[in-house]
Short mmCIF file of N, CA and C in Angstrom, two decimals:
data_model
loop_
_atom_site.label_atom_id
_atom_site.label_comp_id
_atom_site.label_asym_id
_atom_site.label_seq_id
_atom_site.Cartn_x
_atom_site.Cartn_y
_atom_site.Cartn_z
N UNK M 1 6.59 -9.53 0.76
CA UNK M 1 6.40 -10.44 2.35
C UNK M 1 5.15 -10.85 2.78
N UNK M 2 3.99 -10.16 2.47
CA UNK M 2 2.72 -10.35 2.79
C UNK M 2 1.99 -11.46 1.93
N UNK M 3 2.67 -11.67 1.11
CA UNK M 3 2.07 -12.94 0.16
C UNK M 3 2.73 -14.26 0.64
N UNK M 4 3.46 -14.41 1.53
CA UNK M 4 4.11 -15.74 2.05
C UNK M 4 3.36 -16.65 2.42
N UNK M 5 2.75 -17.80 2.20
CA UNK M 5 2.13 -18.64 2.93
C UNK M 5 2.87 -20.04 3.34
N UNK M 6 2.03 -20.70 4.23
CA UNK M 6 2.70 -22.15 4.42
C UNK M 6 1.47 -23.07 4.73
N UNK M 7 1.36 -24.29 4.30
CA UNK M 7 0.82 -25.46 4.16
C UNK M 7 0.61 -25.83 5.55
N UNK M 8 -0.32 -25.66 6.35
CA UNK M 8 -0.47 -26.39 7.50
C UNK M 8 -1.91 -27.24 7.57
N UNK M 9 -1.67 -28.31 7.72
CA UNK M 9 -2.48 -29.53 7.55
C UNK M 9 -3.66 -29.59 6.42
N UNK M 10 -2.83 -29.03 5.42
CA UNK M 10 -3.94 -29.35 4.07
C UNK M 10 -4.63 -27.54 3.62
N UNK M 11 -4.13 -26.89 4.75
CA UNK M 11 -4.71 -25.45 4.37
C UNK M 11 -3.54 -24.56 4.51
N UNK M 12 -3.71 -23.49 3.31
CA UNK M 12 -2.90 -22.20 3.16
C UNK M 12 -3.09 -21.35 4.37
N UNK M 13 -2.06 -21.13 5.13
CA UNK M 13 -2.12 -20.13 5.95
C UNK M 13 -1.23 -18.69 5.54
N UNK M 14 -1.95 -17.58 5.51
CA UNK M 14 -0.73 -16.63 4.98
C UNK M 14 0.10 -16.00 6.45
N UNK M 15 0.77 -16.31 6.68
CA UNK M 15 1.49 -16.19 7.62
C UNK M 15 2.17 -14.67 7.47
N UNK M 16 2.49 -14.59 6.23
CA UNK M 16 3.19 -13.28 5.90
C UNK M 16 2.45 -12.08 6.08
N UNK M 17 0.73 -11.78 5.60
CA UNK M 17 -0.22 -11.32 5.87
C UNK M 17 -0.25 -10.83 7.45
N UNK M 18 -0.20 -12.05 8.19
CA UNK M 18 -0.46 -11.72 9.68
C UNK M 18 0.75 -11.23 10.14
N UNK M 19 1.93 -11.70 9.84
CA UNK M 19 3.39 -10.78 10.37
C UNK M 19 3.07 -9.78 9.81
N UNK M 20 2.66 -9.42 8.63
CA UNK M 20 2.84 -7.97 8.25
C UNK M 20 1.75 -6.54 8.80
N UNK M 21 0.52 -7.17 9.15
CA UNK M 21 -0.49 -6.56 9.86
C UNK M 21 -0.57 -6.36 10.80
N UNK M 22 -0.12 -7.76 12.03
CA UNK M 22 -0.27 -7.80 13.48
C UNK M 22 0.38 -6.64 14.07
N UNK M 23 1.60 -6.14 13.53
CA UNK M 23 2.58 -4.95 14.81
C UNK M 23 1.89 -3.62 14.20
N UNK M 24 0.74 -3.64 13.52
CA UNK M 24 0.19 -2.31 13.06
C UNK M 24 -0.42 -1.40 14.56
N UNK M 25 -0.98 -2.13 15.16
CA UNK M 25 -1.76 -1.84 16.52
C UNK M 25 -0.95 -1.25 17.54
N UNK M 26 0.18 -2.48 17.65
CA UNK M 26 1.29 -1.74 18.81
C UNK M 26 1.84 -0.63 18.23
N UNK M 27 2.43 -0.71 16.99
CA UNK M 27 3.19 0.36 16.36
C UNK M 27 2.32 1.97 16.56
N UNK M 28 0.88 1.54 16.21
CA UNK M 28 0.02 2.92 16.44
C UNK M 28 0.03 3.47 17.84
N UNK M 29 -0.11 2.55 18.86
CA UNK M 29 -0.20 2.91 20.19
C UNK M 29 1.23 3.48 20.44
N UNK M 30 2.10 2.96 20.32
CA UNK M 30 3.77 3.34 20.57
C UNK M 30 3.76 4.98 19.82
N UNK M 31 3.57 4.85 18.36
CA UNK M 31 3.59 6.33 18.26
C UNK M 31 2.77 7.18 18.78
N UNK M 32 1.15 7.06 19.04
CA UNK M 32 0.80 8.10 19.89
C UNK M 32 1.50 8.38 21.36
N UNK M 33 2.03 7.73 21.75
CA UNK M 33 2.69 7.80 23.18
C UNK M 33 3.76 8.53 22.97
N UNK M 34 4.47 8.45 21.58
CA UNK M 34 5.86 9.08 21.42
C UNK M 34 5.40 10.65 20.84
N UNK M 35 4.55 10.51 20.54
CA UNK M 35 4.40 11.78 19.29
C UNK M 35 3.29 12.21 19.24
N UNK M 36 2.83 13.52 19.45
CA UNK M 36 1.17 13.73 19.47
C UNK M 36 0.99 13.73 17.82
N UNK M 37 -0.41 12.87 18.06
CA UNK M 37 -0.91 12.67 16.61
C UNK M 37 0.11 11.43 15.91
N UNK M 38 0.53 10.59 16.58
CA UNK M 38 1.22 9.68 15.91
C UNK M 38 0.48 8.66 15.12
N UNK M 39 -0.37 8.13 15.62
CA UNK M 39 -1.34 6.84 15.06
C UNK M 39 -1.74 7.69 14.07
N UNK M 40 -2.40 8.73 14.25
CA UNK M 40 -2.95 9.58 12.71
C UNK M 40 -1.92 9.61 11.69
N UNK M 41 -0.36 10.12 12.06
CA UNK M 41 0.18 10.36 10.78
C UNK M 41 0.75 8.84 10.24
N UNK M 42 0.69 7.81 11.16
CA UNK M 42 1.29 6.61 10.79
C UNK M 42 0.05 6.33 9.84
N UNK M 43 -1.22 6.48 10.30
CA UNK M 43 -2.37 5.81 9.04
C UNK M 43 -2.26 6.51 8.02
N UNK M 44 -2.21 8.32 8.37
CA UNK M 44 -1.88 8.72 6.63
C UNK M 44 -0.80 8.55 5.89
N UNK M 45 0.44 7.99 6.36
CA UNK M 45 1.48 7.57 5.74
C UNK M 45 1.36 6.37 5.04
N UNK M 46 0.30 5.28 5.93
CA UNK M 46 0.04 4.13 5.36
C UNK M 46 -0.77 3.97 3.62
N UNK M 47 -1.71 4.97 4.39
CA UNK M 47 -2.73 5.36 2.97
C UNK M 47 -1.88 5.96 1.80
N UNK M 48 -1.24 7.03 2.07
CA UNK M 48 -0.28 7.97 0.93
C UNK M 48 0.44 6.17 0.47
N UNK M 49 1.02 5.82 0.82
CA UNK M 49 2.19 4.89 0.64
C UNK M 49 1.11 3.80 -0.60
N UNK M 50 0.09 3.37 0.05
CA UNK M 50 -0.79 2.62 -0.80
C UNK M 50 -1.62 3.12 -1.83
N UNK M 51 -1.67 4.63 -1.64
CA UNK M 51 -2.41 5.15 -2.95
C UNK M 51 -1.12 5.64 -4.00
N UNK M 52 0.08 5.71 -3.60
CA UNK M 52 1.07 5.89 -4.53
C UNK M 52 1.51 4.70 -5.47
N UNK M 53 1.32 3.58 -4.63
CA UNK M 53 1.47 2.22 -4.94
C UNK M 53 0.95 1.90 -5.99
N UNK M 54 -0.73 2.17 -5.95
CA UNK M 54 -1.75 1.72 -6.88
C UNK M 54 -1.31 2.75 -7.83
N UNK M 55 -0.80 4.16 -8.10
CA UNK M 55 -1.12 4.77 -9.17
C UNK M 55 0.86 4.72 -10.06
N UNK M 56 1.38 3.72 -9.67
CA UNK M 56 2.61 3.46 -10.45
C UNK M 56 2.21 2.71 -11.65
N UNK M 57 3.09 2.21 -12.43
CA UNK M 57 3.08 1.48 -13.79
C UNK M 57 2.25 -0.06 -13.28
N UNK M 58 1.77 -0.48 -14.01
CA UNK M 58 1.06 -1.68 -14.07
C UNK M 58 2.16 -3.02 -13.56
N UNK M 59 1.84 -4.23 -13.35
CA UNK M 59 2.73 -4.85 -12.93
C UNK M 59 3.31 -5.05 -11.24
N UNK M 60 2.92 -3.81 -10.66
CA UNK M 60 3.25 -3.85 -9.37
C UNK M 60 2.61 -4.82 -8.26
N UNK M 61 3.41 -5.46 -7.40
CA UNK M 61 2.87 -6.36 -6.76
C UNK M 61 2.30 -6.26 -5.39
N UNK M 62 2.43 -5.07 -4.58
CA UNK M 62 1.89 -4.96 -3.53
C UNK M 62 0.21 -4.71 -3.57
N UNK M 63 -0.37 -4.07 -4.31
CA UNK M 63 -1.77 -3.93 -4.26
C UNK M 63 -2.32 -4.77 -5.57
N UNK M 64 -3.05 -5.58 -5.45
CA UNK M 64 -3.77 -6.40 -6.49
C UNK M 64 -4.84 -7.02 -6.15
N UNK M 65 -5.91 -7.23 -7.70
CA UNK M 65 -7.28 -7.36 -7.65
C UNK M 65 -7.08 -8.94 -6.81
N UNK M 66 -6.81 -9.25 -5.85
CA UNK M 66 -7.03 -10.66 -4.99
C UNK M 66 -7.18 -10.59 -3.45
N UNK M 67 -7.61 -11.40 -3.15
CA UNK M 67 -8.27 -11.27 -1.76
C UNK M 67 -6.73 -10.83 -0.50
N UNK M 68 -5.58 -11.65 -1.16
CA UNK M 68 -4.55 -11.03 -0.24
C UNK M 68 -4.21 -9.58 -0.26
N UNK M 69 -4.14 -9.10 -1.49
CA UNK M 69 -3.70 -7.38 -1.68
C UNK M 69 -4.61 -6.79 -1.24
N UNK M 70 -6.22 -6.87 -1.04
CA UNK M 70 -7.05 -6.15 -0.63
C UNK M 70 -7.07 -6.56 1.00
N UNK M 71 -6.87 -7.38 1.58
CA UNK M 71 -7.13 -7.67 2.73
C UNK M 71 -5.74 -6.79 3.47
N UNK M 72 -4.43 -7.04 2.85
CA UNK M 72 -3.11 -6.44 3.17
C UNK M 72 -3.78 -4.77 3.36
N UNK M 73 -3.98 -4.17 2.42
CA UNK M 73 -4.37 -3.09 2.00
C UNK M 73 -5.65 -2.51 3.24
N UNK M 74 -6.79 -3.05 3.18
CA UNK M 74 -7.78 -2.61 3.91
C UNK M 74 -7.79 -2.95 5.26
N UNK M 75 -7.41 -4.08 5.61
CA UNK M 75 -7.18 -4.50 6.95
C UNK M 75 -6.20 -3.63 8.04
N UNK M 76 -5.11 -3.14 7.34
CA UNK M 76 -4.41 -2.61 7.69
C UNK M 76 -4.43 -1.12 8.12
N UNK M 77 -5.13 -0.57 6.88
CA UNK M 77 -5.83 0.71 7.31
C UNK M 77 -6.89 0.54 8.19
N UNK M 78 -7.83 -0.45 8.14
CA UNK M 78 -8.62 -0.25 9.42
C UNK M 78 -8.22 -0.55 10.63
N UNK M 79 -7.06 -1.11 11.07
CA UNK M 79 -6.87 -1.12 12.24
C UNK M 79 -6.22 0.02 12.83
N UNK M 80 -5.60 0.85 11.68
CA UNK M 80 -4.67 2.10 12.39
C UNK M 80 -6.02 3.14 12.59
N UNK M 81 -7.07 3.36 11.47
CA UNK M 81 -8.37 3.80 11.79
C UNK M 81 -9.00 3.67 13.61
N UNK M 82 -8.79 2.35 13.69
CA UNK M 82 -9.42 1.77 15.03
C UNK M 82 -8.78 2.46 15.97
N UNK M 83 -7.01 2.23 15.89
CA UNK M 83 -6.36 3.09 16.96
C UNK M 83 -6.49 4.58 17.26
N UNK M 84 -6.69 5.18 15.84
CA UNK M 84 -6.58 6.76 15.89
C UNK M 84 -8.21 7.06 16.66
N UNK M 85 -9.03 6.26 16.31
CA UNK M 85 -10.32 6.30 16.85
C UNK M 85 -10.66 5.88 18.33
N UNK M 86 -9.70 4.76 18.83
CA UNK M 86 -9.56 4.78 20.29
C UNK M 86 -8.93 5.67 21.15
N UNK M 87 -8.03 6.10 20.44
CA UNK M 87 -7.00 7.17 21.31
C UNK M 87 -7.42 8.24 21.25
N UNK M 88 -8.33 8.76 20.39
CA UNK M 88 -8.95 10.28 20.11
C UNK M 88 -10.20 10.23 21.11
N UNK M 89 -10.96 8.81 21.18
CA UNK M 89 -11.69 8.82 22.67
C UNK M 89 -11.30 9.09 23.92
N UNK M 90 -10.18 8.25 24.22
CA UNK M 90 -9.59 8.41 25.63
C UNK M 90 -9.12 9.74 25.92
N UNK M 91 -8.83 10.77 24.95
CA UNK M 91 -8.36 11.88 25.56
C UNK M 91 -9.36 13.01 25.35
N UNK M 92 -10.45 12.60 25.40
CA UNK M 92 -11.88 13.60 25.57
C UNK M 92 -11.76 13.71 26.98
#
């Protein structure tokens, strides 16, 4: 889904990428309010799934050597790291 895009005034808009990554921040915040270390658990899970995807056989589609795949991978992980760091500072 993260690879879906649309032509908007001659530009390719990666709406699937935005739709896939945007909910991570609110999901991390809700996870922290629901479970102790919720956003950290979400971040670790995100990283594990991506690492396991990368270790599968060739031809997998999620992580690729292109900008969409790396944006999905790294931006999602960076957003979750930011939520974890923000929440840990608030609890001090």
